[in-house]
Each structure stands twice: as structure tokens, then as C-alpha cells.
Amino acid sequence: QKEVEQDPGPLSVPEGAIVSLNCTYSNSAFQYFMWYRQYSRKGPELLMYTYSSGNKEDGRFTAQVDKSSKYISLFIRDSQPSDSATYLCAMSGDSGYALNFGKGTSLLVTP
Amino acid sequence: GAGVSQTPSNKVTEKGKYVELRCDPISGHTALYWYRQSLGQGPEFLIYFQGTGAADDSGLPNDRFFAVRPEGSVSTLKIQRTERGDSAVYLCASSPEFNSPLHFGNGTRLTVT
């Protein structure tokens, strides 16, 4: 079993919908939690970066971390076709750099 | 400003050949990382540089893989005696300092035939 589990999808939603993406993990030492967006043939682009538990909001994006359940989420409000991409969750322990990624969830937002 | 630059963007090589992949980090970023992403998977950590030295190379799969960063800026990932299983996208990332968010380049897509 991998340390980070993420449903690969694909997930298809209509424009304007609220999107919920999530990951579960098994390593209780993880403290840094990130969400990356990756367009086809591009590198991962950092969307959200949080430390420990709690919520963080940035524009249409909200990240939630529940360390007691080992569960993290990314919510996208008012989704746009330009949000169509693969979303990767990533996390690490004290090192902060040896990121453990999920497989990524493929999202398609249809006009 | 300019992001992380990786060259070449694509590389096709024959099994058994030697390849070098180059990474130019964001100016001023002291930390540099290499990751490998196979099809349908998330990136996997290979090696981390702080300045010129490899602070952690625990992710390198075997001794055919080696990376250098001689002047603390540009880094080169070197793969000897390539195998078909080495085919993947090799991603470079940099960050301003230890424990700050990573910024990735667009990767080098390596295909070993």
C-alpha cells in the first residue's frame, strides 16, 4: 500500500460546479501538505501549501487538512474549463522536500 | 520572473547509451531537487541539493544515476547504461531555502528505445 492514496478519476463536472478532491495517507509524521495542478506535458504548479491541520483559502480554492483522520481535501468553487487538469496532492514530514505524491486526479470541467 | 528551465524538453536514446539532463533553477534559489514521474503516477523523489552538495540522494534508484551541481546553480542529472525502464519525465524543482514550497520545471521526457 502506498503512503498516499488518491482516486485517479477521471472526474467530469459542468462549469460553475463545486469540485471536491481528496487524498488519504498513512504516515502520521507528515506535516506539510500541498496541492499541485498539472496540465498535460507541463510541470506541477503549486496551488496550496499548508502546515499541519486546518483550512486555507486562496481565491476559488480551499484546502483542508484533518490530521486525525489522515485526510486532506481541495475544494474548487465556480469551476472553469481552464481548471481542467490533473490535481496532485503531496505531503512530507520534517524534511519538507522529499514529497510523497498521490497519483493525481484528472479533472474535466465542461462548458 | 523566469521559472525553472529544463533542457532538453524531449530526449530519445537507445538502450545502453549515456544521457545528461540539465536544470536551471530560479535565480537565487539555493535548494534544488530532482524527481521522476512515470506515466499515470505522481512524481517520485530522487535527490536534493543544498548549494553544491547532495544533501539527500536516497531516492536515486541505483548507481547508474548520478547528479551534480558544481557551482550551486545549474544541475545535471546523468544516467549511464540507460534501460527501457528509465523512460519517464524527469522533473527538476527549486526553492528559496530548505522547507519552503517547491517550484517545478516542465521536465525532460526521456524515452529509451
Coordinates of C-alpha atoms in Angstrom, one line a residue:
Chain A
Q1 CA 0.0 0.0 0.0
K2 CA 1.3 3.4 -1.0
E3 CA 1.7 6.1 1.8
V4 CA -0.6 8.5 -0.2
E5 CA -3.8 7.3 -1.9
Q6 CA -5.6 9.4 -4.4
D7 CA -8.5 8.4 -6.7
P8 CA -7.3 8.9 -10.3
G9 CA -10.7 9.7 -11.7
P10 CA -11.4 11.0 -14.2
L11 CA -13.8 13.4 -12.7
S12 CA -16.1 15.4 -15.0
V13 CA -18.2 18.3 -13.8
P14 CA -20.1 21.1 -15.5
E15 CA -18.8 24.7 -15.5
G16 CA -19.7 26.5 -12.2
A17 CA -19.8 23.4 -10.1
I18 CA -18.0 22.9 -6.8
V19 CA -15.3 20.4 -7.1
S20 CA -14.0 18.3 -4.2
L21 CA -10.7 16.4 -4.5
N22 CA -9.2 14.4 -1.7
C23 CA -6.3 12.2 -0.6
T24 CA -5.8 9.9 2.3
Y25 CA -2.4 9.0 3.8
S26 CA -0.9 6.5 6.3
N27 CA 2.2 8.2 7.7
S28 CA 1.4 10.2 10.8
A29 CA 4.7 12.0 10.5
F30 CA 3.5 14.1 7.5
Q31 CA 3.2 17.7 8.5
Y32 CA 3.4 19.7 5.2
F33 CA 0.5 19.3 2.8
M34 CA 0.4 20.6 -0.8
W35 CA -1.8 20.6 -3.8
Y36 CA -0.3 20.9 -7.3
R37 CA -2.1 21.4 -10.6
Q38 CA -0.5 19.8 -13.7
Y39 CA -1.5 20.5 -17.2
S40 CA -0.7 18.0 -20.0
R41 CA 3.1 18.0 -20.7
K42 CA 3.8 20.6 -18.1
G43 CA 5.3 20.5 -14.7
P44 CA 3.3 20.6 -11.5
E45 CA 2.2 24.1 -10.4
L46 CA 1.8 24.8 -6.7
L47 CA -1.7 25.8 -5.7
M48 CA -1.9 25.4 -2.0
Y49 CA 0.7 24.9 0.8
T50 CA -0.4 24.2 4.4
Y51 CA 1.4 23.2 7.5
S52 CA -0.4 20.8 10.0
S53 CA -4.2 20.8 10.4
G54 CA -6.7 23.4 9.4
N55 CA -8.1 25.3 6.5
K56 CA -6.6 27.6 4.0
E57 CA -8.4 29.7 1.4
D58 CA -7.0 31.4 -1.7
G59 CA -9.5 32.8 -4.2
R60 CA -11.7 30.0 -5.5
F61 CA -9.5 27.3 -3.8
T62 CA -9.8 26.0 -0.3
A63 CA -7.5 23.4 1.2
Q64 CA -8.4 21.4 4.3
V65 CA -6.2 19.1 6.4
D66 CA -7.6 16.7 9.0
K67 CA -4.6 15.0 10.6
S68 CA -6.7 13.0 13.0
S69 CA -8.3 11.2 10.0
K70 CA -5.2 11.4 7.8
Y71 CA -7.4 13.1 5.1
I72 CA -6.8 16.2 3.0
S73 CA -9.1 17.9 0.6
L74 CA -9.1 20.6 -2.1
F75 CA -12.3 22.4 -3.0
I76 CA -12.7 24.5 -6.2
R77 CA -15.6 26.9 -6.3
D78 CA -17.2 28.2 -9.5
S79 CA -15.1 25.7 -11.6
Q80 CA -13.9 26.9 -15.0
P81 CA -12.9 24.9 -18.2
S82 CA -9.4 26.3 -17.6
D83 CA -9.4 24.3 -14.3
S84 CA -9.3 21.1 -16.4
A85 CA -6.0 19.4 -15.4
T86 CA -4.6 16.7 -13.1
Y87 CA -4.5 17.6 -9.4
L88 CA -1.8 16.1 -7.3
C89 CA -1.7 16.0 -3.6
A90 CA 1.7 15.9 -1.9
M91 CA 2.9 15.8 1.6
S92 CA 6.1 15.4 3.6
G93 CA 7.5 15.1 7.1
D94 CA 10.1 17.3 8.8
S95 CA 12.3 17.4 5.7
G96 CA 9.7 19.3 3.7
Y97 CA 11.4 18.4 0.4
A98 CA 11.1 14.6 -0.1
L99 CA 7.5 15.0 -1.2
N100 CA 5.2 12.0 -1.3
F101 CA 2.7 12.5 -4.1
G102 CA -0.6 10.9 -4.9
K103 CA -1.2 9.5 -8.4
G104 CA -3.2 12.6 -9.3
T105 CA -6.9 13.1 -10.1
S106 CA -7.8 14.0 -13.7
L107 CA -10.5 16.8 -13.7
L108 CA -12.5 17.9 -16.7
V109 CA -14.8 20.9 -16.5
T110 CA -17.2 21.1 -19.4
P111 CA -18.7 24.4 -20.7
Chain B
G1 CA 10.5 36.2 -13.5
A2 CA 11.8 33.1 -15.2
G3 CA 10.9 29.8 -13.8
V4 CA 12.8 26.5 -13.6
S5 CA 14.2 25.7 -17.0
Q6 CA 15.0 22.1 -18.1
T7 CA 16.7 21.0 -21.3
P8 CA 16.2 19.2 -23.5
S9 CA 12.4 19.0 -23.3
N10 CA 12.5 15.6 -25.0
K11 CA 15.2 13.1 -25.3
V12 CA 15.1 9.8 -27.2
T13 CA 18.0 7.4 -26.7
E14 CA 18.9 3.8 -27.3
K15 CA 19.2 1.2 -24.6
G16 CA 22.7 1.2 -23.1
K17 CA 23.5 4.8 -24.0
Y18 CA 24.5 7.7 -21.6
V19 CA 22.3 10.7 -21.2
E20 CA 22.6 14.1 -19.4
L21 CA 19.6 16.2 -18.4
R22 CA 20.1 19.8 -17.4
C23 CA 18.2 22.0 -14.9
D24 CA 18.5 25.8 -14.5
P25 CA 16.8 26.7 -11.2
I26 CA 15.1 30.0 -10.4
S27 CA 17.7 32.7 -9.7
G28 CA 18.6 32.9 -6.0
H29 CA 17.1 29.5 -5.1
T30 CA 19.6 27.6 -3.0
A31 CA 17.7 24.3 -2.9
L32 CA 17.4 22.1 -6.0
Y33 CA 15.5 18.8 -6.4
W34 CA 15.1 16.1 -9.0
Y35 CA 12.0 14.0 -9.3
R36 CA 10.9 11.3 -11.7
Q37 CA 7.3 10.9 -13.0
S38 CA 6.2 7.7 -14.7
L39 CA 3.1 7.6 -16.8
G40 CA 0.0 7.8 -14.7
Q41 CA 1.9 8.3 -11.4
G42 CA 2.8 11.1 -9.2
P43 CA 6.4 12.4 -9.1
E44 CA 8.9 10.4 -7.0
F45 CA 11.8 12.0 -5.2
L46 CA 15.3 11.3 -6.5
I47 CA 17.8 13.7 -5.0
Y48 CA 18.1 17.1 -3.1
F49 CA 20.9 19.6 -3.3
Q50 CA 21.5 22.4 -0.8
G51 CA 24.1 24.6 -2.5
T52 CA 26.7 22.4 -4.2
G53 CA 26.3 19.3 -2.1
A54 CA 23.8 16.5 -2.4
A55 CA 22.1 16.6 1.0
D56 CA 20.0 13.6 0.3
D57 CA 20.3 11.1 -2.6
S58 CA 18.3 8.4 -1.1
G59 CA 15.8 8.4 -4.0
L60 CA 18.3 7.5 -6.7
P61 CA 17.2 4.1 -7.9
N62 CA 20.7 2.6 -8.4
D63 CA 24.3 3.6 -9.2
R64 CA 23.6 4.3 -12.9
F65 CA 22.1 7.5 -11.8
F66 CA 24.2 10.5 -10.6
A67 CA 23.6 14.2 -10.3
V68 CA 25.9 17.2 -9.8
R69 CA 25.6 20.9 -9.1
P70 CA 29.2 22.1 -9.2
E71 CA 28.6 25.9 -8.7
G72 CA 25.4 25.8 -6.7
S73 CA 23.2 26.8 -9.6
V74 CA 22.8 24.6 -12.7
S75 CA 22.4 20.9 -12.1
T76 CA 22.9 17.9 -14.4
L77 CA 21.3 14.5 -13.9
K78 CA 23.4 11.8 -15.5
I79 CA 22.2 8.3 -16.4
Q80 CA 24.6 5.6 -17.5
R81 CA 23.7 2.5 -19.5
T82 CA 20.1 3.5 -19.9
E83 CA 17.4 0.9 -19.7
R84 CA 13.9 0.9 -21.1
G85 CA 12.5 1.2 -17.5
D86 CA 14.3 4.6 -17.2
S87 CA 11.7 6.1 -19.6
A88 CA 9.8 8.8 -17.7
V89 CA 9.6 12.5 -17.3
Y90 CA 12.4 13.9 -15.2
L91 CA 11.3 16.9 -13.2
C92 CA 13.6 19.5 -11.6
A93 CA 12.4 21.8 -8.9
S94 CA 13.9 24.6 -6.8
S95 CA 13.0 26.5 -3.7
P96 CA 14.4 29.6 -1.9
E97 CA 15.5 27.7 1.1
F98 CA 15.0 24.4 2.9
N99 CA 11.4 23.6 3.8
S100 CA 9.9 26.2 1.5
P101 CA 7.5 25.3 -1.3
L102 CA 9.0 23.6 -4.4
H103 CA 8.6 25.2 -7.9
F104 CA 8.8 22.7 -10.7
G105 CA 10.1 23.0 -14.3
N106 CA 8.3 21.4 -17.2
G107 CA 10.5 18.3 -17.2
T108 CA 12.5 16.3 -19.7
R109 CA 10.6 13.5 -21.3
L110 CA 13.1 10.6 -21.6
T111 CA 12.4 7.7 -23.9
V112 CA 14.7 4.7 -24.0
T113 CA 14.2 2.5 -27.1

